[in-house]
Coordinates of C-alpha atoms in Angstrom, one line a residue:
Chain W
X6 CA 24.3 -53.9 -15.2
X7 CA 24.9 -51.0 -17.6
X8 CA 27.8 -51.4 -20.1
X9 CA 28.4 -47.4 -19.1
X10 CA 28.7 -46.7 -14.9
X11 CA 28.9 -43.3 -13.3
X12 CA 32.1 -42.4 -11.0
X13 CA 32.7 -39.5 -9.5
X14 CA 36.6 -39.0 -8.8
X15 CA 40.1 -37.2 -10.5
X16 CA 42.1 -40.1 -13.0
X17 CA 45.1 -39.0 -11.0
X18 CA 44.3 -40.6 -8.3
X19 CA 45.3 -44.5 -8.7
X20 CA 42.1 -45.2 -6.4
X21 CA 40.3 -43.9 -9.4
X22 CA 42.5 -45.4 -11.5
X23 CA 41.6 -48.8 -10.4
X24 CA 38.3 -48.5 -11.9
X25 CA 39.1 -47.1 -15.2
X26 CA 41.4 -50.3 -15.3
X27 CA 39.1 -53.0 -14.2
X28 CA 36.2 -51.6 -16.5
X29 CA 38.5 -51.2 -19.5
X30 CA 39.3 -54.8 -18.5
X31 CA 35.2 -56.0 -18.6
X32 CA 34.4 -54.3 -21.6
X33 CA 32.7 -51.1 -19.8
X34 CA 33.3 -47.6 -19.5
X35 CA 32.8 -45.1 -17.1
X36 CA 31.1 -41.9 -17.4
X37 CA 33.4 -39.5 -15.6
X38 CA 32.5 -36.8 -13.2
X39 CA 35.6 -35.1 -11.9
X40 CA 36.0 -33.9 -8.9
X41 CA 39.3 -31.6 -7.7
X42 CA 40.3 -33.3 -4.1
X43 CA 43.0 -30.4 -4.4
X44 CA 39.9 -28.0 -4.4
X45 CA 38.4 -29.6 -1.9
X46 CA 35.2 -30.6 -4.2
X47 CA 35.0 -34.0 -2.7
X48 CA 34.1 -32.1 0.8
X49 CA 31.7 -30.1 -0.6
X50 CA 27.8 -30.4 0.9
X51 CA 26.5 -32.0 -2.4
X52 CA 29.3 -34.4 -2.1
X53 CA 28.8 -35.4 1.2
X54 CA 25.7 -35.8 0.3
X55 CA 26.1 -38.6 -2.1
X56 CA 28.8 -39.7 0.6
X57 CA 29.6 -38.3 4.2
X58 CA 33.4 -39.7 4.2
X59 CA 34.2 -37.4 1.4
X60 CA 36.6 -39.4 -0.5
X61 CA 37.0 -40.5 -3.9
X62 CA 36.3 -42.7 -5.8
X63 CA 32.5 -43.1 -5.6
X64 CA 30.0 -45.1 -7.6
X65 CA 26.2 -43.7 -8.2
X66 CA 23.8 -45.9 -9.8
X67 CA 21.0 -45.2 -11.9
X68 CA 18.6 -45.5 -9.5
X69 CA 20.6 -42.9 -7.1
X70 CA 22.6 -45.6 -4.5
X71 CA 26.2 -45.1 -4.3
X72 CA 29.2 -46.7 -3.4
X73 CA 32.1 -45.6 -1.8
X74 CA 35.8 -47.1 -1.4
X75 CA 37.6 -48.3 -4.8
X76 CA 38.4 -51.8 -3.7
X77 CA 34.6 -52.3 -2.6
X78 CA 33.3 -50.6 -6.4
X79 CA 35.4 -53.3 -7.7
X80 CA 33.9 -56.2 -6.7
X81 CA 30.5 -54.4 -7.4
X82 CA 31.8 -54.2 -11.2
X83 CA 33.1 -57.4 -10.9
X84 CA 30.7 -59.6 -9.8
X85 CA 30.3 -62.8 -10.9
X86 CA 33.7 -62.5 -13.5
X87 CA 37.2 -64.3 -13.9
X88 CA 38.6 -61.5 -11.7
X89 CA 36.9 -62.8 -8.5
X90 CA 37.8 -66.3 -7.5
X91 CA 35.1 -68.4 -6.1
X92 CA 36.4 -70.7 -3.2
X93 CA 36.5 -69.2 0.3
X94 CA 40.3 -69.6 0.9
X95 CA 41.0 -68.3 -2.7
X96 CA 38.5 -65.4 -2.5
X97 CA 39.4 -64.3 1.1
X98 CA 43.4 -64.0 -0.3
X99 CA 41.9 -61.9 -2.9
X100 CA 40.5 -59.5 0.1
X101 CA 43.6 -59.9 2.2
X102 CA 45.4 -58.3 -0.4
X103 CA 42.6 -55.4 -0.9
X104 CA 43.1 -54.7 2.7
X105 CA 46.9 -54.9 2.6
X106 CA 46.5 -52.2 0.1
X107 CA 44.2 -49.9 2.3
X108 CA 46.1 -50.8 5.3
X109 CA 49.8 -51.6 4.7
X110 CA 50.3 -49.9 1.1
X111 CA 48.5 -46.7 0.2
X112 CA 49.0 -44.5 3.5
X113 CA 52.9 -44.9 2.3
X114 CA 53.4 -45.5 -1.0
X115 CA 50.3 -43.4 -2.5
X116 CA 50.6 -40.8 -0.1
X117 CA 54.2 -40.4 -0.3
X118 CA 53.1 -40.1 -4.2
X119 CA 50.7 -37.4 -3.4
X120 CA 52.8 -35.2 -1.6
X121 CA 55.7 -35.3 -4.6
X122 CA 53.5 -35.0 -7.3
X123 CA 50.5 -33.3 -6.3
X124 CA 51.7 -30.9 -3.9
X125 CA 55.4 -30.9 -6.1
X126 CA 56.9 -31.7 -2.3
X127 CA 56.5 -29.1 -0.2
X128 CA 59.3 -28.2 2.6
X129 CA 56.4 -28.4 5.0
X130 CA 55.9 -31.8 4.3
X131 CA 59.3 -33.4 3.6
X132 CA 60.0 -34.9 7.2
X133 CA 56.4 -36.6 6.6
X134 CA 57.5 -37.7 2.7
X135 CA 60.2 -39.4 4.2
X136 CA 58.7 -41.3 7.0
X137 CA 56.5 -42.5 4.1
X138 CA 60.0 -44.6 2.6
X139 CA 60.5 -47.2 4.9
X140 CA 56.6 -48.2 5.4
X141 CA 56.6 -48.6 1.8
X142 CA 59.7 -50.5 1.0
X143 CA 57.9 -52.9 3.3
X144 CA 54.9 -53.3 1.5
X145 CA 57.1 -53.8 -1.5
X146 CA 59.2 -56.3 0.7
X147 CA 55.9 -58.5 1.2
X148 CA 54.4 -58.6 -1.9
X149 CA 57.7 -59.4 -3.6
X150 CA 57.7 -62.5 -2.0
X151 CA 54.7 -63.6 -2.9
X152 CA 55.1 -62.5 -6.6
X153 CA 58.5 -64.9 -6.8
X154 CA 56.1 -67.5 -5.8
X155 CA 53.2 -66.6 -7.9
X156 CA 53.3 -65.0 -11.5
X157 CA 50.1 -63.1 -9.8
X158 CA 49.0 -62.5 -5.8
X159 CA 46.8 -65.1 -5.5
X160 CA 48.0 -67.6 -8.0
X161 CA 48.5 -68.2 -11.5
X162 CA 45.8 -66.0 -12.5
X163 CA 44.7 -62.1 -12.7
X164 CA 42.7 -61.2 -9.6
X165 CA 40.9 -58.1 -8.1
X166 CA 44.2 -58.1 -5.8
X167 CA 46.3 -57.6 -9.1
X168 CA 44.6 -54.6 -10.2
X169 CA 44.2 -53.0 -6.6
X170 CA 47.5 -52.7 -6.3
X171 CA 49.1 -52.7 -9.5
X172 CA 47.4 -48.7 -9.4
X173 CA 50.4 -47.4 -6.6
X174 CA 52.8 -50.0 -7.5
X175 CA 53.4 -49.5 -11.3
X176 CA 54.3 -45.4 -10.1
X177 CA 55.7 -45.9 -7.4
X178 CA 58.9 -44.2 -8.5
X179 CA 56.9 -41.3 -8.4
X180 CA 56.6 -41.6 -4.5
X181 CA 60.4 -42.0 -4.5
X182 CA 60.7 -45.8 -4.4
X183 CA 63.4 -47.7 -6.7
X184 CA 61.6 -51.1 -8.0
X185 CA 65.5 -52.4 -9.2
X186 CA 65.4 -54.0 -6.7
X187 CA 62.2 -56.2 -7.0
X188 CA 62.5 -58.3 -9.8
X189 CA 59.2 -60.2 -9.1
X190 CA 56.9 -57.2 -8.8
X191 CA 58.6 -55.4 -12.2
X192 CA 57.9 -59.0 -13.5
X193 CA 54.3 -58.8 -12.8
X194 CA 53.9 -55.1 -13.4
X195 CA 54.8 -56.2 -17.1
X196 CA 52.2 -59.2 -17.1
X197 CA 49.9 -56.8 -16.1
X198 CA 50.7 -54.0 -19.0
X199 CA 50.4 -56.9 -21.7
X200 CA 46.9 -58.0 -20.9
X201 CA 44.7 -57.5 -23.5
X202 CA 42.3 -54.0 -22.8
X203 CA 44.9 -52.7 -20.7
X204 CA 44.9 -48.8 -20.3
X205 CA 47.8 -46.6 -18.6
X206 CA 46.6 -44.3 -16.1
X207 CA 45.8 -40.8 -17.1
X208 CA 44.0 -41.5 -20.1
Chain V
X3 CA 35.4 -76.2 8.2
X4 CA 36.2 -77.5 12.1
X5 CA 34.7 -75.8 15.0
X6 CA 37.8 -74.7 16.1
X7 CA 39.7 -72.3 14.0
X8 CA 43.9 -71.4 14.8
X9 CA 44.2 -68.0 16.0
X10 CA 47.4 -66.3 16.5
X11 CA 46.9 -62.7 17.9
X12 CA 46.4 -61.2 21.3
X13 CA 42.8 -60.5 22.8
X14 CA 43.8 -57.3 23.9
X15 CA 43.6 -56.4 20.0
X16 CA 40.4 -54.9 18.3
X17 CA 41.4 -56.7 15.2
X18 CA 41.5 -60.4 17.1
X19 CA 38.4 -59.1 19.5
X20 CA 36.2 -59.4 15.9
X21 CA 37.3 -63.0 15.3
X22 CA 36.9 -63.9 19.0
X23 CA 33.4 -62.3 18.6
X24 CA 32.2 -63.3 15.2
X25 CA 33.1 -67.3 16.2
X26 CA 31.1 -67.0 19.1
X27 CA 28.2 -65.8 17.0
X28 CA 29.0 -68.6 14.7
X29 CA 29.3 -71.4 17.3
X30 CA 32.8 -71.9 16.7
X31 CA 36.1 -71.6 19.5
X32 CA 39.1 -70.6 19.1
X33 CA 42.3 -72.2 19.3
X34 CA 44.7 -69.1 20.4
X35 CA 48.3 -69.2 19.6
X36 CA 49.2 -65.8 21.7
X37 CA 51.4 -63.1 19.8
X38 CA 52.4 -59.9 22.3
X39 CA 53.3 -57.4 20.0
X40 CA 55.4 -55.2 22.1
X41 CA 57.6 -57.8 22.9
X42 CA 58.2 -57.8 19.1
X43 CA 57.1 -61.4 18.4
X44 CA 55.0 -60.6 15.0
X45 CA 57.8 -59.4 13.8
X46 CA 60.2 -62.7 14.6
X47 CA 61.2 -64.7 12.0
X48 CA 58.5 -67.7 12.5
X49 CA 55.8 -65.0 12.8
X50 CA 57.1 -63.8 9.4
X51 CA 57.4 -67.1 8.1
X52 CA 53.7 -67.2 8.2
X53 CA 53.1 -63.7 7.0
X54 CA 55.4 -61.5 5.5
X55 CA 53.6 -58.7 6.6
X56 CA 54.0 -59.3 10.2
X57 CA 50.7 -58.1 11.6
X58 CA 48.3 -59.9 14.1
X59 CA 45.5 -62.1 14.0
X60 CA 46.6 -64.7 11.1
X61 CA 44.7 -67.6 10.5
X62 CA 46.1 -70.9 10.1
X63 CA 44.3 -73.9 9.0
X64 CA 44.9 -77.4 9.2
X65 CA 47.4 -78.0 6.1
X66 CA 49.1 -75.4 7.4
X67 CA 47.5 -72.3 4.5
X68 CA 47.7 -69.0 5.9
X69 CA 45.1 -65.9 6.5
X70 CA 46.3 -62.2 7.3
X71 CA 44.2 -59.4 7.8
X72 CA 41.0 -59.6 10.0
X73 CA 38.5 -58.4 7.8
X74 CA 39.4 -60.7 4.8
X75 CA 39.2 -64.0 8.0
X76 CA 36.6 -63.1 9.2
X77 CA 34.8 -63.5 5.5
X78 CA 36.5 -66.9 5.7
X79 CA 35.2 -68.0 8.3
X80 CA 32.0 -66.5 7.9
X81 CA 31.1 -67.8 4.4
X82 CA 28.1 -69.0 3.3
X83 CA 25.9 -67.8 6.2
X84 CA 23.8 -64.6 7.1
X85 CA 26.7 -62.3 8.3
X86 CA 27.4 -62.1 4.4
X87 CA 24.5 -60.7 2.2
X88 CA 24.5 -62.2 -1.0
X89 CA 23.3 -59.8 -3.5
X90 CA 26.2 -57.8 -5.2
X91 CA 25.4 -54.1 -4.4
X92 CA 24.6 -55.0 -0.3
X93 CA 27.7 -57.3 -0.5
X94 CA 29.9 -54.5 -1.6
X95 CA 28.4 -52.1 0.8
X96 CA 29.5 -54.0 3.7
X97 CA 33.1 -54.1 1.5
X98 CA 32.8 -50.8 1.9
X99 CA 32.3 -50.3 5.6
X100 CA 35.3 -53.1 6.1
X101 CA 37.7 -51.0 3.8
X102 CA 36.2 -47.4 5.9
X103 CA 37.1 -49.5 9.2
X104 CA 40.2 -50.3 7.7
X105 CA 41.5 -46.8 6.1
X106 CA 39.4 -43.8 8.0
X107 CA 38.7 -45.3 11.0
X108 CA 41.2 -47.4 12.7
X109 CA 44.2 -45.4 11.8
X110 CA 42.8 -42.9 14.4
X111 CA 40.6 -44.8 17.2
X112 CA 42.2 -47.8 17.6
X113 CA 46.1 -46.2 17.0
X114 CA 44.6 -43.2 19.8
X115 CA 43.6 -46.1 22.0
X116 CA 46.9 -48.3 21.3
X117 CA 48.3 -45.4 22.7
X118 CA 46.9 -44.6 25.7
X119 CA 46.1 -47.7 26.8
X120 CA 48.9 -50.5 25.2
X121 CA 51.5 -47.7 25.8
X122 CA 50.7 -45.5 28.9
X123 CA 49.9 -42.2 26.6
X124 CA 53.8 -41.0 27.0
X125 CA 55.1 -37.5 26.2
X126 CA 56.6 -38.8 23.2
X127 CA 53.5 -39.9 21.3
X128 CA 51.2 -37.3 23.0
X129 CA 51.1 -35.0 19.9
X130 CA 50.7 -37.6 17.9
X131 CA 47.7 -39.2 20.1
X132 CA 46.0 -35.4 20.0
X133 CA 46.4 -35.6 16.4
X134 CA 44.3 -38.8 15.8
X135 CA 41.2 -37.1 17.4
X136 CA 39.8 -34.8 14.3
X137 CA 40.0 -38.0 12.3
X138 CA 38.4 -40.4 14.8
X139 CA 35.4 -37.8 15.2
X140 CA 35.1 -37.7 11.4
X141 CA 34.8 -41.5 11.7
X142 CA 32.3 -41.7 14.3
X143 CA 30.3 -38.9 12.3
X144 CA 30.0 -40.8 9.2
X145 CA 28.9 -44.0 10.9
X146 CA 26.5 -41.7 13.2
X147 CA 25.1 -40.3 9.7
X148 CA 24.2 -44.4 8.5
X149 CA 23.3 -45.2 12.0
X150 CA 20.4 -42.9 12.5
X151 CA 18.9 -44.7 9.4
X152 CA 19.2 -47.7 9.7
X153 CA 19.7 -50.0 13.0
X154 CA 22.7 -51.7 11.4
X155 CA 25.4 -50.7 9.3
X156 CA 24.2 -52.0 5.6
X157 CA 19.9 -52.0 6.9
X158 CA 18.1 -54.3 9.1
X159 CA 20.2 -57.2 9.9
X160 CA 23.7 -57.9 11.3
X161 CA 26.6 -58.7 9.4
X162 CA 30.2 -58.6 9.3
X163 CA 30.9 -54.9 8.7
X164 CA 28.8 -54.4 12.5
X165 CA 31.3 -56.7 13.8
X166 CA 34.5 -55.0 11.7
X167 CA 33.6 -51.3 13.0
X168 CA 32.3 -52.7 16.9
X169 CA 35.7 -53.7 17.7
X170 CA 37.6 -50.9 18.1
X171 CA 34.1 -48.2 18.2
X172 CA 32.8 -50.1 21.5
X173 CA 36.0 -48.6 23.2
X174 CA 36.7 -45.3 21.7
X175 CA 36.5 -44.1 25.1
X176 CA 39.6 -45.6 25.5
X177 CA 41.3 -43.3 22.5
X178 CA 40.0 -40.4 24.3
X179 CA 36.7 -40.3 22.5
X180 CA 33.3 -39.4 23.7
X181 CA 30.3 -40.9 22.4
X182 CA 27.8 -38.9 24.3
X183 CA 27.2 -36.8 21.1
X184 CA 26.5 -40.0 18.6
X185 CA 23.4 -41.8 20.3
X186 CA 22.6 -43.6 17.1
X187 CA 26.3 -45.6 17.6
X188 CA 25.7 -45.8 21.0
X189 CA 21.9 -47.5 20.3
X190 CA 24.0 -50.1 17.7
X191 CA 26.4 -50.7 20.2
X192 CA 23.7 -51.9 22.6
X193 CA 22.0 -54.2 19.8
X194 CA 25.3 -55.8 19.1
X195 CA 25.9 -56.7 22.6
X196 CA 22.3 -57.5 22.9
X197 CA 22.7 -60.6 19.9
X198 CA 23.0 -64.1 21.1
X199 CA 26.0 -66.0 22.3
X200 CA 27.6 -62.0 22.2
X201 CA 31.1 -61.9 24.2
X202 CA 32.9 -58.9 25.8
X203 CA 36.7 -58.1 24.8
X204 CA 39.6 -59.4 26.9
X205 CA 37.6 -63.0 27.6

C-alpha cells in the first residue's frame, strides 16, 4: 500500500475525520480531494459515478476501485496493524462498536452536530435538533459504561472502535451535549489526544 | 465454537432473520432466548445487563461474553469460512455493504416495514412511514446499480453482506416498497433463496 491514499470528502465532517486520524496514526497521509456536501458535490454525476450512495468519505485507489463508508476505509488502511485485534470475539467487539456508531451514535450526536454548526441551527430544523438530545445522551450512557470498565472499548488497548467514535464524541458539545457528566469517556477522550501522531480535526 | 449458538431476539426481526439464516447455511442451530420488543423487554434491566444498548439479537456464549449488533455476530460466527473473503480490499467491500445496510438502508425499509407491519401503520406514524420511502428507493437503487454487475453483492460468490442486506430487502414489500422496477435485486433474491440449507423468515 502507498504511504500517500486518495479520499475524496470535507475535514469537517468527523466521518472524514476518522481517516485523517487513523492515517496520521500509521504513518500515511492522505491526498485530499474536497468535496462540498453543503453544495451538494457529493451527488453530483461524477460522484455517483465513483459511488452511487453519494456520501462521503470515499477511498479511490490507484488502479480506480473505490471504497465507500469511513468505518469500512478503516480497516482497509488498517489491515494487518495494532489497531485491529485478531481473535474473533475481540475483533467482532471491534465491529460492534463500528456499528453502534453507524447505528446508535451518528444519526444523533453527528447530526444533531450538523444541523448547529453547519446549518448554524435553523428554526426549520430545531424540533428535529432536539429530538437528536435524548438518542444521544444514550449512546453516551452506553459507552460510558464500558469506558469505566475499560481505559479503551475493547480493552486495554487502542482499537479501530476508539478512533470511530472518538471523531463525534470528542465535539459533541458542538451537537449540544454536556460530557460533565461522563467522566469515563472525558477520560478516554484525553488518552486518545495524548497518543503519539495524534491530529485535531480540522487541520 | 458449538453447533448451537444463544440467541436472544425475536424471528419476526430482520436483524435476528440473518443469524437464523446464516447458521443454517453454516450447519449450526440456534438456541433462542425470545425478546418481544413491544412489550419493552430489551429495554428491562436483565436485557440491559447484557447490553447497555438495549437492542435485539445479542449473542451470548458459553462463559457468559456478550455480542450486540447483528452484523458484527454474524462475523463471529461466520469466521474463518467462505462467507468472509480474506483479501483486505474485498473484505472491506463487504464492510462496506454491512455499514450501507446499517446507515442508508435499514433506517428506511425495515423502520417503514416495523411500521406497517409490527405496529398496524397508525395515523400517528403515517407521515413518518411516507417519509421513509425516498430513502428506501435510494437504497434499493444503489444496490440495483451493483446488482446488475455482478450476481452478488461484492462479485461471484455469497458472503455475509448478501445475507446483511437480504433480511430486511426480501420483504420491502412489506414497507410499502415495490421491487418490480429492480429486477437485478429481485434475480439476487432468487439466488439467495436458491443456496443450500436456505430458510424463510418467521421459521
Amino acid at each position: 500500500m502507498d504511504v500517500s491514499v486518495r479520499i475524496y470528502g470535507d475535514k469537517r465532517s468527523g466521518n472524514c475525520y476518522k481517516l485523517q486520524l487513523l492515517t496520521s496514526f500509521l504513518g500515511k497521509t492522505i491526498d485530499w480531494v474536497n468535496v462540498d456536501i453543503l453544495k451538494g458535490e457529493s451527488r453530483s454525476a461524477s460522484f455517483l459515478e465513483k459511488s452511487a450512495n453519494g456520501k462521503i468519505p470515499i477511498l479511490e485507489l490507484d488502479d480506480g476501485r473505490v471504497l465507500s463508508e469511513s468505518n469500512a476505509i478503516m480497516h482497509y488502511l488498517a489491515s494487518g496493524t495494532h489497531f485491529i485485534p485478531t481473535s474473533p470475539y475481540a475483533f467482532s467487539l471491534l465491529l460492534q462498536w463500528q456499528f453502534f456508531e453507524q447505528y446508535s451514535h451518528e444519526p444523533y450526536i453527528a447530526v444533531a452536530r450538523y444541523i448547529n454548526i453547519y446549518l448554524g441551527l435553523p428554526d426549520s430544523r430545531r424540533a428535529e435538533f432536539e429530538d437528536k438530545q435524548a438518542g444521544g445522551y444514550q449512546a453516551l450512557a452506553v459507552m460510558e459504561k464500558q469506558l469505566t470498565q475499560t481505559p479503551y472499548l475493547i480493552g486495554n488497548t487502542i482499537s479501530l472502535a476508539d478512533i470511530s467514535l472518538f471523531a463525534y464524541t470528542h465535539v459533541a458539545h458542538e451537537g449540544g451535549f454536556d460530557l460533565s457528566a461522563y467522566p469515563g469517556i472525558r477520560n478516554w477522550i484525553g488518552l486518545i489526544q495524548s497518543q503519539p501522531n495524534f491530529v485535531p480535526m480540522y487541520v
